[in-house]
XYZ file of C-alpha atoms in Angstrom:
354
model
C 47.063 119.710 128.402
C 49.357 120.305 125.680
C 47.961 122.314 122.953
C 48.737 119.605 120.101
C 47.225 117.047 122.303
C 43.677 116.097 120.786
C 41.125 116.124 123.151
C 39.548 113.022 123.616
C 36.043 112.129 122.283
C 33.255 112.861 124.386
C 30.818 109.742 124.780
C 27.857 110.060 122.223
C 24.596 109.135 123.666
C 23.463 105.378 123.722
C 20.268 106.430 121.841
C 22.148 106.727 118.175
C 23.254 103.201 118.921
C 19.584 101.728 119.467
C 18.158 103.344 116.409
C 20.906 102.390 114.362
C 20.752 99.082 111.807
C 23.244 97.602 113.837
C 21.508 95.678 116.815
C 24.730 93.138 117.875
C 27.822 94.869 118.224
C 31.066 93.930 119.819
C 32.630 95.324 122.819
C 35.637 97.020 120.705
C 32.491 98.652 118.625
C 31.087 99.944 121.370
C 34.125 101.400 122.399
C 34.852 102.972 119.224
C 31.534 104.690 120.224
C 32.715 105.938 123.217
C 30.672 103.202 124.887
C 32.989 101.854 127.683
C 33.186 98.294 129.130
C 31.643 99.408 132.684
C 28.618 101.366 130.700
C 27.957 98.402 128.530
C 27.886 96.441 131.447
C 25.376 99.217 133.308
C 23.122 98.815 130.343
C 22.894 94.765 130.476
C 22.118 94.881 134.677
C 18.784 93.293 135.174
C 16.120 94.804 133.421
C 18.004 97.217 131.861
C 17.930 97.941 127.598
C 20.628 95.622 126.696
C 21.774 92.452 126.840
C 25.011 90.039 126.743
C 24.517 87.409 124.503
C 28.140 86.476 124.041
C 31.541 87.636 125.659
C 31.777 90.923 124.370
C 28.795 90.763 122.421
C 25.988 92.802 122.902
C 22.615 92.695 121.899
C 21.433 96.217 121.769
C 17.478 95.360 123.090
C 15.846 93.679 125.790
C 13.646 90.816 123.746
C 15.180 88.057 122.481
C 17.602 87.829 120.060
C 16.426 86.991 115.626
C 18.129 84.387 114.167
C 20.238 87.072 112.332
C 21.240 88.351 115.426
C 22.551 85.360 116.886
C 24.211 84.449 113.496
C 25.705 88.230 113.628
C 26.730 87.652 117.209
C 28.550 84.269 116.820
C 30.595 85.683 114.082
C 31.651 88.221 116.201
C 32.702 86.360 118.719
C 34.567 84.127 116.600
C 36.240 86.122 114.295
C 38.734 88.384 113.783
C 37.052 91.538 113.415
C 38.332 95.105 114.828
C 36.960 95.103 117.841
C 35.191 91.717 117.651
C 35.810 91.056 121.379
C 37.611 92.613 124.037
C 40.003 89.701 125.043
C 41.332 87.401 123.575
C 43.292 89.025 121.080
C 40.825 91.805 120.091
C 41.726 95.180 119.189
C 40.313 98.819 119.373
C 38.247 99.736 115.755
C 39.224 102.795 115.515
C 42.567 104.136 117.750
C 41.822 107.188 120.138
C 41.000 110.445 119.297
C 39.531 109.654 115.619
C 36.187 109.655 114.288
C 34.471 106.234 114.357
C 34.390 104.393 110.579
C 31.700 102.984 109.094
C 31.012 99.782 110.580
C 33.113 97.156 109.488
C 31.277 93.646 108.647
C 32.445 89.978 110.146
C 35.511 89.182 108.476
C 35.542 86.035 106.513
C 37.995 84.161 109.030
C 34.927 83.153 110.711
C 32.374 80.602 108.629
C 28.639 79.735 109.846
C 29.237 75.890 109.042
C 26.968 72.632 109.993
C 23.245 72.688 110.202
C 22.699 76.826 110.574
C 24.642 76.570 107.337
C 22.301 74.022 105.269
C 19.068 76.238 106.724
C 21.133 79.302 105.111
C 21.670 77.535 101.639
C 18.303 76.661 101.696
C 17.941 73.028 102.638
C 14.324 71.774 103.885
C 15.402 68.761 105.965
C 17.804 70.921 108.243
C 16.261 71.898 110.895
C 15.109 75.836 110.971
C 17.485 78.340 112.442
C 15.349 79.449 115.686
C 14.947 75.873 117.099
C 18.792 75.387 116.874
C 21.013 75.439 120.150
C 23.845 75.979 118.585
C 25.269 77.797 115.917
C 28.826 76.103 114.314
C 31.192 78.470 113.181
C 34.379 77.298 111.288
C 37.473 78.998 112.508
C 41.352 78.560 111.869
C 42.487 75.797 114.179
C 45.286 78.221 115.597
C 42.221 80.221 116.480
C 42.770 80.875 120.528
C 39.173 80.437 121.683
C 36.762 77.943 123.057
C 33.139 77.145 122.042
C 30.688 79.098 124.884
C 26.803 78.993 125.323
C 25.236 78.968 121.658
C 28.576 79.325 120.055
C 30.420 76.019 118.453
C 33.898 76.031 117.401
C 34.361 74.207 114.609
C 38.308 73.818 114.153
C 40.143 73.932 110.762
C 43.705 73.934 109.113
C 42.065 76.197 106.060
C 39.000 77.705 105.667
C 37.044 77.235 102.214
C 35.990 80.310 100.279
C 32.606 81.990 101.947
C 29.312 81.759 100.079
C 27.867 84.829 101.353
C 23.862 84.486 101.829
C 21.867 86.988 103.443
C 24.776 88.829 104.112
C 26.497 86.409 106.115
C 29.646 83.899 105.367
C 28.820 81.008 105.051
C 30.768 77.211 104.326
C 30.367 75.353 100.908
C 27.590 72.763 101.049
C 30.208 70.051 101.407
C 31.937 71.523 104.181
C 28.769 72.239 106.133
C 27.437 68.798 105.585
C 30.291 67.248 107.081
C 30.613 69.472 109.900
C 26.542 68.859 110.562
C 27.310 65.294 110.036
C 30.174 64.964 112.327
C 27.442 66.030 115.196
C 24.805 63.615 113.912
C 24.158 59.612 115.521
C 20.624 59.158 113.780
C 21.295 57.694 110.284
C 18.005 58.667 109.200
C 18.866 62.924 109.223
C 22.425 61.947 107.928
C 20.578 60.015 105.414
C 18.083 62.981 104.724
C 20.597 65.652 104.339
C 22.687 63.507 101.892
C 19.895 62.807 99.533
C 19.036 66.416 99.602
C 21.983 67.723 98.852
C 22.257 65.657 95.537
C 18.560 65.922 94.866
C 18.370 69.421 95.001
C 21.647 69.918 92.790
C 23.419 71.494 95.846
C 26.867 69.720 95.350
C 28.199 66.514 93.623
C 28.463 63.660 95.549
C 32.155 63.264 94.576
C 32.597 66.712 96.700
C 30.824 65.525 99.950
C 32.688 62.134 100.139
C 35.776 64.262 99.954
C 35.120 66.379 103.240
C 33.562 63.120 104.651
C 37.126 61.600 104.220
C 38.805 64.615 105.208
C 36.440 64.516 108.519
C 37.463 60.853 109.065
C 33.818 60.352 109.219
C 33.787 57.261 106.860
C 34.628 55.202 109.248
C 31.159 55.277 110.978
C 28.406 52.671 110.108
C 25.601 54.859 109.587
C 27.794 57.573 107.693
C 28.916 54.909 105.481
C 25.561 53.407 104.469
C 23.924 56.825 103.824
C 26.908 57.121 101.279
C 25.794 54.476 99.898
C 22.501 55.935 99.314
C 23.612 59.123 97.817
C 26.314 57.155 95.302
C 23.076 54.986 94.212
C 21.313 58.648 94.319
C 23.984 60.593 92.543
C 24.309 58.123 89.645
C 20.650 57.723 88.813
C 20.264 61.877 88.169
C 23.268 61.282 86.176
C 21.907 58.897 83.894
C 18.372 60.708 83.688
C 20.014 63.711 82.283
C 22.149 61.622 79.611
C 18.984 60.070 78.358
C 17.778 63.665 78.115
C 20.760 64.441 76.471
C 20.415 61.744 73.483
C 16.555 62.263 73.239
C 16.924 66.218 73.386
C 19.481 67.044 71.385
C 18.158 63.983 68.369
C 21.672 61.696 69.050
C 21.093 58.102 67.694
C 19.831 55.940 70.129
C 22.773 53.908 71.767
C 23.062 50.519 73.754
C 22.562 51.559 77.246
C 24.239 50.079 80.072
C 26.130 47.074 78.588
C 29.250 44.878 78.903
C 31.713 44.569 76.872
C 34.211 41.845 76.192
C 36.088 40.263 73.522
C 34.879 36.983 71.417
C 36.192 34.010 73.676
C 38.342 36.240 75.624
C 38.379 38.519 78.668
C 35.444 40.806 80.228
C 36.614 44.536 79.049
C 34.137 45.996 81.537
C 31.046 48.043 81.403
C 29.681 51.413 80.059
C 26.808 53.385 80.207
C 25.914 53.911 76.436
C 27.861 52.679 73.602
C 27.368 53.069 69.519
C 28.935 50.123 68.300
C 29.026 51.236 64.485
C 31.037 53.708 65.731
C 32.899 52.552 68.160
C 31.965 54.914 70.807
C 31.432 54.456 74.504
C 30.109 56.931 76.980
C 31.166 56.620 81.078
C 29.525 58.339 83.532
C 32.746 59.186 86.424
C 30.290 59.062 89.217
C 33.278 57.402 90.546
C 34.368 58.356 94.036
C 36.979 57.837 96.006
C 36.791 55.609 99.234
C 39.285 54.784 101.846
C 38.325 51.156 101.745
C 38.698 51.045 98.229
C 42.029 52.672 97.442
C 42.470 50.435 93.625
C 39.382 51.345 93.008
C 41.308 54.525 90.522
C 43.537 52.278 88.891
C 41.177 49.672 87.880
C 38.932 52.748 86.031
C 42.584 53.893 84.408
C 43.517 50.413 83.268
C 39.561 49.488 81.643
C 39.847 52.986 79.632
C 43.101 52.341 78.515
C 41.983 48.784 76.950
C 38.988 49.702 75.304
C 40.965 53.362 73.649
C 43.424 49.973 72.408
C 40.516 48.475 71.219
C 39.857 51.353 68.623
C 36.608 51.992 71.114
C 36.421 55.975 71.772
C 35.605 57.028 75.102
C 33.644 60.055 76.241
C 34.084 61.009 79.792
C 30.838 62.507 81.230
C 30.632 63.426 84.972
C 27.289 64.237 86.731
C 28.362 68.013 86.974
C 28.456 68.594 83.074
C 25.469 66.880 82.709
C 23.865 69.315 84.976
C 25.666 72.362 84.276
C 26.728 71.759 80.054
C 24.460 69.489 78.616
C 24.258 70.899 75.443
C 27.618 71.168 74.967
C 28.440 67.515 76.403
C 25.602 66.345 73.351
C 28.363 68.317 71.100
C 31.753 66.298 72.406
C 29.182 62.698 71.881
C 28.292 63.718 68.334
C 31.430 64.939 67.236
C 33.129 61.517 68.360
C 30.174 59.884 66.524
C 30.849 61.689 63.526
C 34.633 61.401 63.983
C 34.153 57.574 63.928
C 34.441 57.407 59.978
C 38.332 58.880 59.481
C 39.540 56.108 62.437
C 40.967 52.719 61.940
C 37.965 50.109 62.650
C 37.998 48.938 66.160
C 38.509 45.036 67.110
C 35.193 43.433 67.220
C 33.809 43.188 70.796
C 30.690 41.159 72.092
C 28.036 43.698 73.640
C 25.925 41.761 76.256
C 23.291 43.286 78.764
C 24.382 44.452 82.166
């Protein structure tokens, strides 16, 4: 051996691995252990102190794998982690000769999406995370791997930012609603899940009817009426929390939810709350986008742009500053009340119940 060669590292024993934090590793970890492929294998024969739970995933004791472990495991096998697997495009952690690293966490390239996803964020009408026999996991779509044993590939052309709970990436409520969705036939759960999300102030409906699009799910009966639902669901929060608004922060009472429309002439359309001393109209934009309704926009644009005509001030309030800035949406509605005085009057309208 040439004297400049370094000599190569002498296995460790196995036990430093078991009594580690770490109880999934990869087979590239292993190796940057000195743990071979053949004496991983030895260690997962029958009986033995280890076991395979995914290709080149280990699970380093014999009883069955946590739900962290099998979360751990699937985004080991999906992404692209040093070592994360030992085909497939995996490389060594560490190259020979060098001390091992720290160990390096699952990259973000790899997303626990659908239901394991909801039960992460919390939701109480996904079911738990042990009594699910699969776990999704959003990956690029160039992503060269298929979906094995609890493992589900769920295929993207972008991945959304991680939300990282309990130390694990995770997709955006949207996203992993409409991946959970995508799997679901029983309106009833899709139904569930929906109302939750918007319930429990998870996500604005506007956002899940995006990724619903995006999925090409709308174009399924029983996706389509629990939209419904939520829409319905989504707009009566909104309207809770804008009567809070005008009762908490001492607004004068408005008109609620009238129509508009001039003396004799055309029907100007409708608005949640309007002042008519002043002139000034509130909108909630729970408004949301639909492929079957693709004027849907315009017609909003157009009604806005006739009342603003009118002399009629419009404030623009959508569900998520209502939950997130009420007091400061109470602030835009009184100062257009209060800038009502220094504009021209507006064109006398007929106010009528909706």
């Amino acid at each position: 051996m040439n004297h400049n060669t370094p000599a190569p590292l002498s296995p460790r024993p196995l036990r430093h691995l078991v009594e580690s934090q770490r109880r999934v590793m990869s087979a590239g970890q292993l190796k940057a252990h000195g743990v071979t492929a053949a004496a991983a294998q030895e260690q997962c024969r029958a009986g033995g102190p280890w076991q395979r739970l995914l290709p080149g995933v280990f699970l380093l004791h014999p009883g069955p794998p946590t739900s962290e472990e099998r979360l751990h495991a699937v985004l080991l096998y999906a992404g692209r982690t040093p070592g994360a697997r030992h085909a497939a495009g995996g490389v060594p952690a560490q190259p020979a000769g060098r001390t091992p690293g720290p160990p390096t966490p699952p990259c973000a390239d790899a997303l626990v999406t659908g239901l394991a996803a909801l039960a992460l964020h919390g939701f109480v009408s996904a079911p738990p995370l042990p009594s699910l026999g699969h776990i999704d996991v959003l990956v690029p779509r160039t992503r060269r791997l298929r979906s094995t044993e609890f493992a589900r590939l769920v295929r993207a052309t972008g991945l959304p930012d991680p939300v990282q709970l309990s130390g694990v990436p995770v997709a955006p409520v949207p996203r992993a609603l409409a991946d959970a969705i995508g799997q679901l036939t029983e309106a009833g759960a899709v139904r569930r899940l929906l109302t939750e999300a918007v319930r429990g102030g998870h996500c604005e409906p506007a956002a899940v009817v995006r990724e619903l699009t995006l999925a090409r799910l709308l174009t399924r009966p029983h996706v389509v009426d629990a939209v419904d639902s939520l829409l319905a669901e989504g707009r009566a929060i909104a309207e809770d929390r804008l009567y809070a608004m005008v009762r908490e922060y001492g607004l004068p009472d408005p008109l609620w939810n009238v129509d508009l429309r001039l003396p004799g002439g055309p029907h100007l359309g409708g608005v949640d709350a309007f002042w008519p001393d002043q002139a000034v109209a509130v909108e909630l934009d729970t408004r949301t986008p639909r492929p079957d309704e693709p004027d849907v926009f315009s017609a909003y644009v157009r009604k806005r742009e006739h009342l603003e005509r009118l002399g009629i001030s419009v404030v623009h309030l959508t569900p998520r500053k209502l939950r997130e800035s009420l007091e400061q949406q109470a602030v835009v509605v009184r100062t257009a009340l209060m800038a009502a005085v220094d504009r021209d009057p507006a064109a006398y309208v007929v106010v009528l119940p909706r």
